């Protein structure tokens, strides 16, 4: 199975208490594609500028990513974001945002992507997310959506319209609170389910993640990591592994989704151990499986 | 096996967004004794005033609690605490604290308690906690300690001395941060282990609890409760079930302790569903076991 992924491919410059990068390759789309590539052939939809290095496109190819849907602008520069994390690594401030090519981005879904059954709508304007869905030949089997507070602030109605069209929403706890006005995570999940999605994943950072359907709950722990070097892209990595695993199995039942949440958590735990996409690019399947076993051991008890 | 428990037995008046009580029976010792009584015969050490109702002492007896160590003052009133929870239930303000009998409390360990192998030092001054240990005939097999920020603020050195004498410390995340200056939970646990205890439990409220030894970690989820009515005593309930289960099994290996953490979490999940000790007084073993099974299902996945 393939998996269609829309998300920004961009330049990032990151500063954390443990390191600082120059302009490196980032953006939700990059993390999602790398992460999903461990399970399926990702089909990327994104836009970059004339200044984007061919070497990175080659890197995506090497990981099996299909870049037919990658637009390269001749006039504009690549989207650039720069941010700095504070000591506790849970909060960050944006230092620079240069939209560049993202300012007028209209996604174009290539013919070869239009029957893809598993779609990940990375964090982008809900209008752009919907434009992707509207170009598909038929409703995909399973559509996942990521979003952020920013879109709730400036285009909540558009966001709600897009949310009503997807099967699962993957957001963090603060975003769930803002979207629902409810600070109790299970209650927030129930409210989001009533907006349309059958499933909701609420990520809680160091406290793990929770998967909800109307009748079921699953709790994934977070690995007790002592050396988080750079949280950038952890959520996108999670989303990529999640959609990739589901697409690989071609199953959307709750059991499969539970394992997908663990795969996603395990993959994200690698991302935060190094700056940028570095760790994510170089994971072996056996390392990943070993980490998934660790998740199992962490919560197992006799009774 | 018996379990020796020292902790306040007191009057509480509680106000939450979901209810309000008159003076009811509370205090760490009450919750710990009730909770432990599902597994062992608790031996209570505490002090109450002349105004304390005999009916409640009878209630403790009915649950199998040994009250030989309960001092009843003829001159002073019972300790009284009143507090109000805010909307999110994670924060509360103290409205009234009347120390009364607690002001000059010196614990007296009856002869019949002095060989008890499992000891729970409920949240009290670290000096009082140590006075209990010093009266034992020999070092008990397993001593657990609860404490709070207040003691870190006013007698940190005394607290550290007491901590160095115990086998496990059971505290919440905010307390762990204050004690260690470290906001990363696994790092905080490592620092506390270096203070003496072999094991550390860090409770994270709605995010569950973590058990640490030098080489092992266990993560217990929290039940996704939508109707928390009154959080008072949840931590004490946790501590009581934990020491009770360990004492019943008479084992202190990591595997046993993992199951004890789940028992403790399950028991605490009952406490918060009603005001005061009401829920805790009326749990059946089959209800408890059913809830433990729920904890298992919540985190199980196929791989």
Coordinates of C-alpha atoms in Angstrom, one line a residue:
Chain A
X1 CA 0.0 0.0 0.0
X2 CA 1.1 3.6 -0.6
X3 CA 0.3 6.5 1.6
X4 CA -0.3 10.0 0.3
X5 CA 1.3 12.7 2.5
X6 CA 0.8 16.4 2.3
X7 CA 3.0 18.6 4.5
X8 CA 5.6 21.3 4.4
X9 CA 9.1 20.6 3.3
X10 CA 11.2 23.4 4.5
X11 CA 14.4 24.8 6.0
X12 CA 14.6 24.9 9.8
X13 CA 17.1 26.4 12.2
X14 CA 16.8 25.0 15.6
X15 CA 18.3 26.0 19.0
X16 CA 17.9 23.8 22.0
X17 CA 19.8 23.7 25.4
X18 CA 21.7 20.8 23.8
X19 CA 22.5 22.0 20.4
X20 CA 22.1 24.5 17.6
X21 CA 21.8 23.9 13.8
X22 CA 22.3 26.0 10.8
X23 CA 19.6 25.8 8.1
X24 CA 18.7 22.2 7.9
X25 CA 16.0 20.3 6.2
X26 CA 12.8 20.2 8.2
X27 CA 9.1 20.7 7.9
X28 CA 6.2 18.4 8.8
X29 CA 6.3 16.7 5.3
X30 CA 9.9 15.7 5.6
X31 CA 9.5 14.1 9.0
X32 CA 6.2 12.4 8.0
X33 CA 7.7 11.0 4.8
X34 CA 10.9 9.7 6.4
X35 CA 8.9 8.1 9.2
X36 CA 6.3 6.5 6.9
X37 CA 9.0 5.2 4.6
X38 CA 9.8 2.5 7.1
X39 CA 6.4 0.9 6.3
X40 CA 5.2 2.1 2.8
X41 CA 6.1 4.1 -0.2
X42 CA 5.1 7.7 0.7
X43 CA 3.7 9.9 -2.0
X44 CA 4.8 13.5 -1.1
X45 CA 2.8 16.6 -1.9
X46 CA 4.6 19.8 -1.0
X47 CA 6.3 22.8 -2.5
X48 CA 9.9 24.0 -2.2
X49 CA 11.8 27.0 -3.7
X50 CA 14.5 27.3 -6.2
X51 CA 17.0 27.3 -3.3
X52 CA 16.1 23.8 -2.2
X53 CA 19.0 21.3 -2.5
X54 CA 18.7 18.5 -5.0
X55 CA 20.7 16.4 -2.6
X56 CA 17.7 16.3 -0.2
X57 CA 15.3 15.3 -2.9
X58 CA 17.7 12.5 -3.6
X59 CA 17.6 11.6 0.1
X60 CA 13.8 11.3 -0.1
X61 CA 14.2 9.1 -3.2
X62 CA 16.7 6.9 -1.4
X63 CA 14.1 6.3 1.3
X64 CA 11.6 5.3 -1.4
X65 CA 9.6 8.6 -1.3
X66 CA 7.7 9.4 -4.5
X67 CA 8.2 13.1 -5.2
X68 CA 6.0 13.5 -8.3
X69 CA 3.8 15.7 -6.2
X70 CA 6.6 17.9 -5.1
X71 CA 6.4 21.4 -6.8
X72 CA 9.6 23.3 -7.2
X73 CA 9.1 27.1 -7.5
X74 CA 11.4 29.0 -9.9
X75 CA 10.6 32.4 -8.4
X76 CA 10.4 31.9 -4.7
X77 CA 12.5 30.6 -1.8
X78 CA 11.7 27.6 0.4
X79 CA 9.7 28.1 3.6
X80 CA 12.0 28.8 6.5
X81 CA 11.3 28.5 10.2
X82 CA 13.6 29.2 13.1
X83 CA 12.9 28.5 16.7
X84 CA 14.4 28.2 20.1
X85 CA 13.5 25.7 22.9
X86 CA 13.5 26.8 26.5
X87 CA 15.2 24.8 29.2
X88 CA 12.3 22.4 29.9
X89 CA 12.0 21.6 26.2
X90 CA 8.2 21.7 26.4
X91 CA 8.0 25.3 25.2
X92 CA 9.6 27.0 22.3
X93 CA 9.6 30.4 20.7
X94 CA 9.5 31.1 17.0
X95 CA 12.4 33.4 16.0
X96 CA 11.8 33.6 12.3
X97 CA 9.0 32.6 9.9
X98 CA 9.5 33.2 6.2
X99 CA 6.5 31.8 4.4
X100 CA 8.0 32.2 0.9
X101 CA 6.6 29.4 -1.4
X102 CA 4.1 28.5 1.3
X103 CA 2.3 31.8 0.9
X104 CA 0.5 30.8 -2.3
X105 CA 0.8 27.0 -2.1
X106 CA -2.0 25.2 -4.0
X107 CA -1.5 21.4 -3.7
X108 CA -1.7 19.5 -7.0
X109 CA -2.4 15.8 -6.6
X110 CA -0.8 13.8 -9.5
X111 CA -2.9 11.3 -11.3
X112 CA -0.8 8.5 -9.9
X113 CA -1.8 9.5 -6.3
X114 CA -5.5 9.9 -6.9
X115 CA -6.5 6.4 -5.9
X116 CA -4.3 6.1 -2.8
X117 CA -6.3 4.8 0.1
X118 CA -4.3 6.1 3.1
X119 CA -3.8 9.9 3.4
X120 CA -2.0 11.9 6.0
X121 CA -2.9 15.6 6.0
X122 CA 0.1 17.2 7.8
X123 CA -0.2 20.4 9.7
X124 CA -1.2 23.0 7.0
X125 CA -4.1 25.4 6.4
X126 CA -7.3 23.4 6.6
X127 CA -8.2 24.8 3.2
X128 CA -5.1 23.3 1.6
X129 CA -5.8 20.0 3.4
X130 CA -9.3 19.9 1.9
X131 CA -8.0 20.8 -1.5
X132 CA -6.0 17.5 -1.4
X133 CA -9.1 15.5 -0.5
X134 CA -11.2 17.1 -3.2
X135 CA -8.8 16.1 -5.9
X136 CA -8.9 12.4 -5.0
X137 CA -10.8 10.0 -7.4
X138 CA -12.9 8.7 -4.5
X139 CA -13.0 9.0 -0.7
X140 CA -9.9 7.3 0.6
X141 CA -10.2 4.4 3.0
X142 CA -8.6 6.3 5.8
X143 CA -7.7 10.0 6.2
X144 CA -5.6 11.3 9.1
X145 CA -5.3 14.9 10.0
X146 CA -2.8 16.9 12.1
X147 CA -3.4 20.6 12.9
X148 CA -2.3 23.2 15.4
X149 CA -3.6 26.1 17.6
X150 CA -2.7 28.6 14.9
X151 CA -5.5 27.3 12.5
X152 CA -8.0 27.3 15.4
X153 CA -7.2 30.9 16.0
X154 CA -7.5 32.2 12.5
X155 CA -9.8 29.8 10.6
X156 CA -11.8 27.6 13.0
X157 CA -14.8 27.1 10.8
X158 CA -12.6 26.0 7.9
X159 CA -10.8 23.6 10.2
X160 CA -14.1 22.1 11.5
X161 CA -15.2 21.5 8.0
X162 CA -12.0 19.7 7.2
X163 CA -12.2 17.8 10.5
X164 CA -15.6 16.5 9.6
X165 CA -14.1 14.8 6.5
X166 CA -11.4 12.8 8.1
X167 CA -11.3 9.4 10.0
X168 CA -8.7 10.3 12.6
X169 CA -7.3 13.5 14.1
X170 CA -3.8 13.4 15.7
X171 CA -3.2 16.4 18.0
X172 CA -1.6 17.2 21.3
X173 CA -3.4 17.9 24.6
X174 CA -3.1 21.7 24.4
X175 CA -4.6 21.7 20.9
X176 CA -7.4 19.3 22.0
X177 CA -8.2 21.7 24.9
X178 CA -8.3 24.7 22.6
X179 CA -10.5 22.9 20.0
X180 CA -13.0 21.7 22.6
X181 CA -12.8 24.0 25.5
X182 CA -12.4 20.9 27.7
X183 CA -9.4 20.1 29.8
X184 CA -10.3 16.6 30.6
X185 CA -8.7 14.5 27.9
X186 CA -11.4 11.8 27.6
X187 CA -14.1 14.4 27.4
X188 CA -12.2 16.4 24.8
X189 CA -11.8 13.2 22.7
X190 CA -15.5 12.6 22.9
X191 CA -16.3 16.1 21.7
X192 CA -13.9 15.7 18.8
X193 CA -15.5 12.4 17.8
X194 CA -18.8 14.2 17.6
X195 CA -17.2 16.5 15.0
X196 CA -16.8 13.7 12.6
X197 CA -13.7 11.6 13.1
X198 CA -14.2 8.0 14.3
X199 CA -10.8 8.1 16.1
X200 CA -8.8 10.6 18.0
X201 CA -5.2 10.5 19.2
X202 CA -4.2 12.9 21.8
X203 CA -0.5 13.2 22.3
X204 CA 0.7 14.2 25.8
X205 CA 4.5 14.6 25.2
X206 CA 6.4 13.0 28.1
X207 CA 3.1 11.5 29.4
X208 CA 2.5 9.4 26.3
X209 CA -0.5 9.3 24.0
X210 CA -4.1 8.2 24.1
X211 CA -6.1 6.7 21.3
X212 CA -9.9 7.0 21.5
X213 CA -12.8 5.6 19.5
X214 CA -16.5 5.9 20.5
X215 CA -16.2 2.8 22.7
X216 CA -12.5 2.2 23.2
X217 CA -9.5 3.7 24.8
X218 CA -5.8 2.8 24.5
X219 CA -3.0 4.4 26.5
X220 CA 0.5 4.4 25.1
X221 CA 3.3 5.3 27.6
X222 CA 6.1 7.6 26.6
X223 CA 9.6 6.1 26.8
X224 CA 11.3 7.6 29.9
X225 CA 14.0 9.4 27.9
X226 CA 16.6 11.3 29.8
X227 CA 18.3 12.8 26.8
X228 CA 15.8 14.7 24.7
X229 CA 18.1 16.8 22.4
X230 CA 15.5 18.3 20.0
X231 CA 11.7 17.8 20.1
X232 CA 11.2 19.3 16.6
X233 CA 9.3 16.9 14.3
X234 CA 8.4 14.4 17.1
X235 CA 4.7 14.9 16.3
X236 CA 5.2 14.6 12.6
X237 CA 7.3 11.5 13.0
X238 CA 4.5 10.0 15.1
X239 CA 2.0 10.8 12.4
X240 CA 4.2 9.4 9.6
X241 CA 4.8 6.1 11.4
X242 CA 1.1 5.9 12.3
X243 CA -0.2 6.3 8.8
X244 CA 2.6 4.2 7.4
X245 CA 1.9 1.2 9.7
X246 CA -1.9 1.4 9.1
X247 CA -1.3 1.5 5.3
X248 CA 1.2 -1.3 5.4
X249 CA -1.3 -3.5 7.3
X250 CA -4.3 -2.2 5.2
X251 CA -6.5 -2.5 8.3
X252 CA -8.2 0.2 10.3
X253 CA -9.6 -1.8 13.2
X254 CA -8.8 -0.6 16.8
X255 CA -6.3 -3.4 17.4
X256 CA -4.2 -2.4 14.4
X257 CA -4.4 1.2 15.4
X258 CA -3.2 0.4 18.9
X259 CA 0.0 -1.2 17.5
X260 CA 0.3 1.8 15.1
X261 CA 0.3 4.2 18.1
X262 CA 3.1 2.2 19.7
X263 CA 5.1 2.2 16.4
X264 CA 4.5 5.9 16.1
X265 CA 5.6 6.5 19.7
X266 CA 8.7 4.4 19.2
X267 CA 9.7 6.2 16.0
X268 CA 9.2 9.6 17.6
X269 CA 11.4 8.6 20.5
X270 CA 14.3 8.2 18.1
X271 CA 13.6 11.6 16.4
X272 CA 14.0 13.6 19.7
X273 CA 17.4 12.0 20.5
X274 CA 19.2 13.9 17.8
X275 CA 18.9 17.3 16.1
X276 CA 16.5 17.6 13.1
X277 CA 15.8 14.5 11.0
X278 CA 19.2 13.0 11.7
X279 CA 18.1 10.1 13.9
X280 CA 15.0 9.4 11.9
X281 CA 16.9 8.9 8.7
X282 CA 19.0 6.1 10.1
X283 CA 16.8 3.7 12.0
X284 CA 17.0 -0.1 11.4
X285 CA 13.9 -2.2 11.6
X286 CA 15.5 -4.3 14.3
X287 CA 16.2 -1.1 16.4
X288 CA 12.6 -0.1 16.0
X289 CA 11.3 -3.5 17.0
X290 CA 13.5 -3.5 20.0
X291 CA 12.1 -0.2 21.1
X292 CA 8.6 -1.4 20.6
X293 CA 9.4 -4.4 22.9
X294 CA 10.6 -1.9 25.4
X295 CA 7.2 -0.1 25.3
X296 CA 5.6 -3.5 26.0
X297 CA 7.8 -4.2 28.9
X298 CA 7.3 -0.8 30.4
X299 CA 3.6 -1.4 31.0
X300 CA 3.5 -5.2 31.6
X301 CA 2.5 -6.5 35.0
X302 CA 1.4 -9.9 36.4
X303 CA -2.1 -10.3 37.7
Chain B
X1 CA 1.2 -10.0 57.4
X2 CA 0.4 -6.8 59.2
X3 CA 1.2 -3.3 58.1
X4 CA 2.0 -0.5 60.4
X5 CA 0.6 2.9 59.3
X6 CA 1.3 6.3 60.7
X7 CA -0.8 9.2 59.5
X8 CA -3.2 11.8 60.5
X9 CA -6.8 10.9 61.3
X10 CA -8.7 14.1 61.1
X11 CA -11.8 16.1 60.2
X12 CA -12.0 17.5 56.6
X13 CA -14.4 19.8 55.0
X14 CA -14.2 19.7 51.2
X15 CA -15.5 21.8 48.5
X16 CA -15.2 20.7 44.8
X17 CA -17.1 21.9 41.7
X18 CA -19.2 18.7 42.2
X19 CA -20.0 18.7 45.8
X20 CA -19.4 20.1 49.3
X21 CA -19.2 18.2 52.6
X22 CA -19.7 19.2 56.2
X23 CA -17.0 18.0 58.6
X24 CA -16.3 14.5 57.5
X25 CA -13.6 12.0 58.6
X26 CA -10.4 12.4 56.6
X27 CA -6.7 12.6 57.0
X28 CA -4.0 10.6 55.4
X29 CA -4.1 7.9 58.0
X30 CA -7.8 7.2 57.5
X31 CA -7.4 6.8 53.7
X32 CA -4.3 4.7 54.1
X33 CA -5.8 2.4 56.7
X34 CA -9.1 1.8 54.7
X35 CA -7.1 1.2 51.6
X36 CA -4.6 -1.2 53.2
X37 CA -7.4 -3.1 54.9
X38 CA -8.4 -4.8 51.7
X39 CA -5.1 -6.7 51.8
X40 CA -3.8 -6.8 55.4
X41 CA -4.7 -5.9 59.0
X42 CA -3.5 -2.3 59.3
X43 CA -2.0 -1.2 62.6
X44 CA -2.8 2.5 63.0
X45 CA -0.7 5.1 64.8
X46 CA -2.4 8.5 65.0
X47 CA -3.9 11.0 67.4
X48 CA -7.4 12.3 67.6
X49 CA -9.1 14.7 70.0
X50 CA -11.9 14.4 72.6
X51 CA -14.4 15.4 69.9
X52 CA -13.7 12.5 67.7
X53 CA -16.7 10.2 67.1
X54 CA -16.5 6.7 68.5
X55 CA -18.6 5.6 65.5
X56 CA -15.6 6.2 63.2
X57 CA -13.3 4.2 65.4
X58 CA -15.8 1.5 65.2
X59 CA -15.7 1.8 61.4
X60 CA -12.0 1.3 61.4
X61 CA -12.5 -1.8 63.6
X62 CA -15.1 -3.1 61.2
X63 CA -12.5 -2.9 58.4
X64 CA -10.0 -4.8 60.6
X65 CA -7.9 -1.9 61.6
X66 CA -6.0 -2.3 64.8
X67 CA -6.3 1.0 66.8
X68 CA -4.1 0.2 69.7
X69 CA -1.8 2.9 68.5
X70 CA -4.5 5.5 68.3
X71 CA -4.1 8.1 71.0
X72 CA -7.2 10.0 72.1
X73 CA -6.4 13.4 73.7
X74 CA -8.7 14.5 76.6
X75 CA -7.7 18.2 76.2
X76 CA -7.5 19.0 72.6
X77 CA -9.6 18.8 69.5
X78 CA -9.1 16.7 66.4
X79 CA -7.0 18.1 63.6
X80 CA -9.2 19.9 61.1
X81 CA -8.5 20.8 57.5
X82 CA -10.8 22.5 55.0
X83 CA -10.0 23.1 51.4
X84 CA -11.6 24.0 48.1
X85 CA -10.7 22.6 44.6
X86 CA -10.7 24.8 41.6
X87 CA -12.5 23.9 38.3
X88 CA -9.7 21.8 36.9
X89 CA -9.4 19.7 40.1
X90 CA -5.6 19.8 39.9
X91 CA -5.3 22.7 42.2
X92 CA -6.8 23.5 45.6
X93 CA -6.6 26.1 48.2
X94 CA -6.5 25.5 51.9
X95 CA -9.3 27.4 53.7
X96 CA -8.7 26.3 57.3
X97 CA -6.0 24.4 59.1
X98 CA -6.5 23.8 62.8
X99 CA -3.6 21.7 64.0
X100 CA -5.1 21.0 67.5
X101 CA -3.9 17.6 68.6
X102 CA -1.3 17.4 65.8
X103 CA 0.6 20.3 67.3
X104 CA 2.3 18.2 69.9
X105 CA 1.9 14.7 68.5
X106 CA 4.5 12.2 69.5
X107 CA 3.8 8.8 68.1
X108 CA 3.9 5.9 70.5
X109 CA 4.4 2.5 68.9
X110 CA 2.6 -0.2 70.9
X111 CA 4.7 -3.4 71.8
X112 CA 2.4 -5.4 69.6
X113 CA 3.4 -3.3 66.5
X114 CA 7.2 -3.3 67.1
X115 CA 8.1 -6.3 65.0
X116 CA 5.9 -5.4 62.0
X117 CA 7.8 -5.8 58.8
X118 CA 5.9 -3.4 56.5
X119 CA 5.6 0.2 57.5
X120 CA 3.9 3.1 55.7
X121 CA 5.0 6.6 56.9
X122 CA 2.1 8.8 55.9
X123 CA 2.6 12.5 55.2
X124 CA 3.7 14.0 58.5
X125 CA 6.7 15.8 59.8
X126 CA 9.8 13.8 58.9
X127 CA 10.7 13.9 62.6
X128 CA 7.5 12.2 63.6
X129 CA 8.1 9.7 60.8
X130 CA 11.5 8.9 62.2
X131 CA 10.3 8.6 65.7
X132 CA 8.2 5.7 64.6
X133 CA 11.1 3.9 62.9
X134 CA 13.3 4.4 66.0
X135 CA 10.8 2.6 68.2
X136 CA 10.7 -0.5 66.2
X137 CA 12.5 -3.6 67.6
X138 CA 14.5 -4.0 64.4
X139 CA 14.7 -2.5 60.9
X140 CA 11.5 -3.5 59.2
X141 CA 11.7 -5.4 55.9
X142 CA 10.2 -2.5 53.9
X143 CA 9.4 1.1 54.8
X144 CA 7.5 3.4 52.5
X145 CA 7.4 7.2 52.9
X146 CA 5.0 9.8 51.7
X147 CA 5.8 13.5 52.1
X148 CA 4.9 16.9 50.6
X149 CA 6.3 20.3 49.6
X150 CA 5.5 21.8 53.0
X151 CA 8.2 19.6 54.7
X152 CA 10.7 20.4 51.9
X153 CA 10.1 24.1 52.6
X154 CA 10.5 24.1 56.4
X155 CA 12.7 21.1 57.3
X156 CA 14.5 19.7 54.3
X157 CA 17.5 18.4 56.2
X158 CA 15.3 16.4 58.6
X159 CA 13.3 15.1 55.6
X160 CA 16.5 14.0 53.8
X161 CA 17.6 12.2 57.0
X162 CA 14.3 10.3 57.1
X163 CA 14.4 9.6 53.3
X164 CA 17.8 8.0 53.8
X165 CA 16.2 5.4 56.1
X166 CA 13.3 4.2 53.9
X167 CA 13.0 1.7 51.1
X168 CA 10.6 3.5 48.9
X169 CA 9.3 7.1 48.5
X170 CA 5.9 7.7 47.0
X171 CA 5.4 11.3 45.9
X172 CA 3.9 13.3 43.1
X173 CA 5.7 14.9 40.2
X174 CA 5.7 18.5 41.6
X175 CA 7.1 17.2 44.9
X176 CA 9.8 15.2 43.1
X177 CA 10.8 18.4 41.2
X178 CA 11.0 20.4 44.3
X179 CA 13.0 17.7 46.1
X180 CA 15.6 17.3 43.3
X181 CA 15.4 20.5 41.3
X182 CA 15.0 18.3 38.2
X183 CA 11.9 18.5 36.0
X184 CA 12.7 15.4 34.0
X185 CA 10.9 12.6 36.0
X186 CA 13.4 9.8 35.3
X187 CA 16.3 12.0 36.2
X188 CA 14.5 13.1 39.4
X189 CA 13.9 9.5 40.3
X190 CA 17.6 8.7 39.9
X191 CA 18.5 11.6 42.2
X192 CA 16.1 10.4 44.8
X193 CA 17.5 6.8 44.6
X194 CA 20.9 8.3 45.4
X195 CA 19.4 9.7 48.6
X196 CA 18.8 6.2 49.9
X197 CA 15.6 4.6 48.8
X198 CA 15.9 1.6 46.5
X199 CA 12.6 2.4 44.8
X200 CA 10.8 5.6 43.9
X201 CA 7.2 6.0 42.8
X202 CA 6.3 9.3 41.1
X203 CA 2.6 9.9 40.8
X204 CA 1.4 12.1 37.9
X205 CA -2.3 12.4 38.5
X206 CA -4.3 12.0 35.3
X207 CA -1.1 10.9 33.6
X208 CA -0.6 7.8 35.8
X209 CA 2.4 6.8 37.9
X210 CA 5.9 5.6 37.4
X211 CA 7.9 3.1 39.5
X212 CA 11.7 3.3 39.4
X213 CA 14.5 1.2 40.7
X214 CA 18.1 1.6 39.9
X215 CA 17.7 -0.6 36.8
X216 CA 14.0 -0.8 36.1
X217 CA 11.1 1.4 35.1
X218 CA 7.4 0.6 35.2
X219 CA 4.7 2.9 33.9
X220 CA 1.1 2.6 35.2
X221 CA -1.6 4.4 33.2
X222 CA -4.3 6.4 34.9
X223 CA -7.8 5.3 34.3
X224 CA -9.4 7.8 31.9
X225 CA -12.0 9.0 34.4
X226 CA -14.6 11.5 33.3
X227 CA -16.2 12.1 36.6
X228 CA -13.6 13.0 39.3
X229 CA -15.7 14.2 42.1
X230 CA -13.1 14.7 44.9
X231 CA -9.4 14.1 44.6
X232 CA -8.8 14.3 48.4
X233 CA -7.1 11.2 49.7
X234 CA -6.2 9.8 46.2
X235 CA -2.5 9.7 47.1
X236 CA -3.1 8.3 50.5
X237 CA -5.4 5.6 49.1
X238 CA -2.6 4.8 46.6
X239 CA -0.1 4.5 49.4
X240 CA -2.4 2.3 51.5
X241 CA -3.1 -0.2 48.7
X242 CA 0.5 -0.3 47.7
X243 CA 1.9 -1.2 51.2
X244 CA -1.1 -3.5 51.8
X245 CA -0.5 -5.5 48.7
X246 CA 3.2 -5.8 49.3
X247 CA 2.7 -6.8 52.9
X248 CA 0.0 -9.4 51.9
X249 CA 2.4 -11.0 49.3
X250 CA 5.4 -10.5 51.7
X251 CA 7.6 -9.9 48.6
X252 CA 9.5 -6.8 47.7
X253 CA 10.8 -7.7 44.2
X254 CA 10.2 -5.4 41.2
X255 CA 7.5 -7.7 39.7
X256 CA 5.4 -7.6 42.9
X257 CA 5.8 -3.9 43.2
X258 CA 4.6 -3.4 39.7
X259 CA 1.3 -5.2 40.5
X260 CA 1.1 -3.2 43.7
X261 CA 1.3 0.0 41.8
X262 CA -1.6 -1.1 39.6
X263 CA -3.6 -2.2 42.7
X264 CA -2.8 1.2 44.2
X265 CA -3.9 3.1 41.1
X266 CA -7.1 1.1 40.8
X267 CA -8.0 1.7 44.4
X268 CA -7.3 5.4 44.1
X269 CA -9.6 5.6 41.0
X270 CA -12.5 4.5 43.3
X271 CA -11.6 7.2 45.9
X272 CA -11.9 10.1 43.5
X273 CA -15.4 9.0 42.3
X274 CA -17.1 10.1 45.5
X275 CA -16.6 12.6 48.3
X276 CA -14.2 11.8 51.1
X277 CA -13.7 8.2 52.1
X278 CA -17.2 7.1 51.0
X279 CA -16.2 5.1 47.9
X280 CA -13.1 3.6 49.6
X281 CA -15.1 2.2 52.4
X282 CA -17.3 0.1 50.1
X283 CA -15.3 -1.6 47.4
X284 CA -15.7 -5.3 46.8
X285 CA -12.7 -7.5 45.9
X286 CA -14.4 -8.4 42.6
X287 CA -14.9 -4.7 41.7
X288 CA -11.2 -4.1 42.5
X289 CA -10.1 -7.0 40.4
X290 CA -12.3 -5.9 37.5
X291 CA -10.7 -2.5 37.6
X292 CA -7.2 -4.0 37.6
X293 CA -8.2 -5.9 34.5
X294 CA -9.3 -2.6 32.9
X295 CA -5.8 -1.2 33.6
X296 CA -4.3 -4.2 31.8
X297 CA -6.6 -3.8 28.8
X298 CA -5.9 -0.1 28.5
X299 CA -2.2 -0.7 27.7
X300 CA -2.2 -4.0 25.9
X301 CA -1.4 -4.2 22.3
X302 CA -0.4 -6.9 19.8
X303 CA 3.1 -7.1 18.4

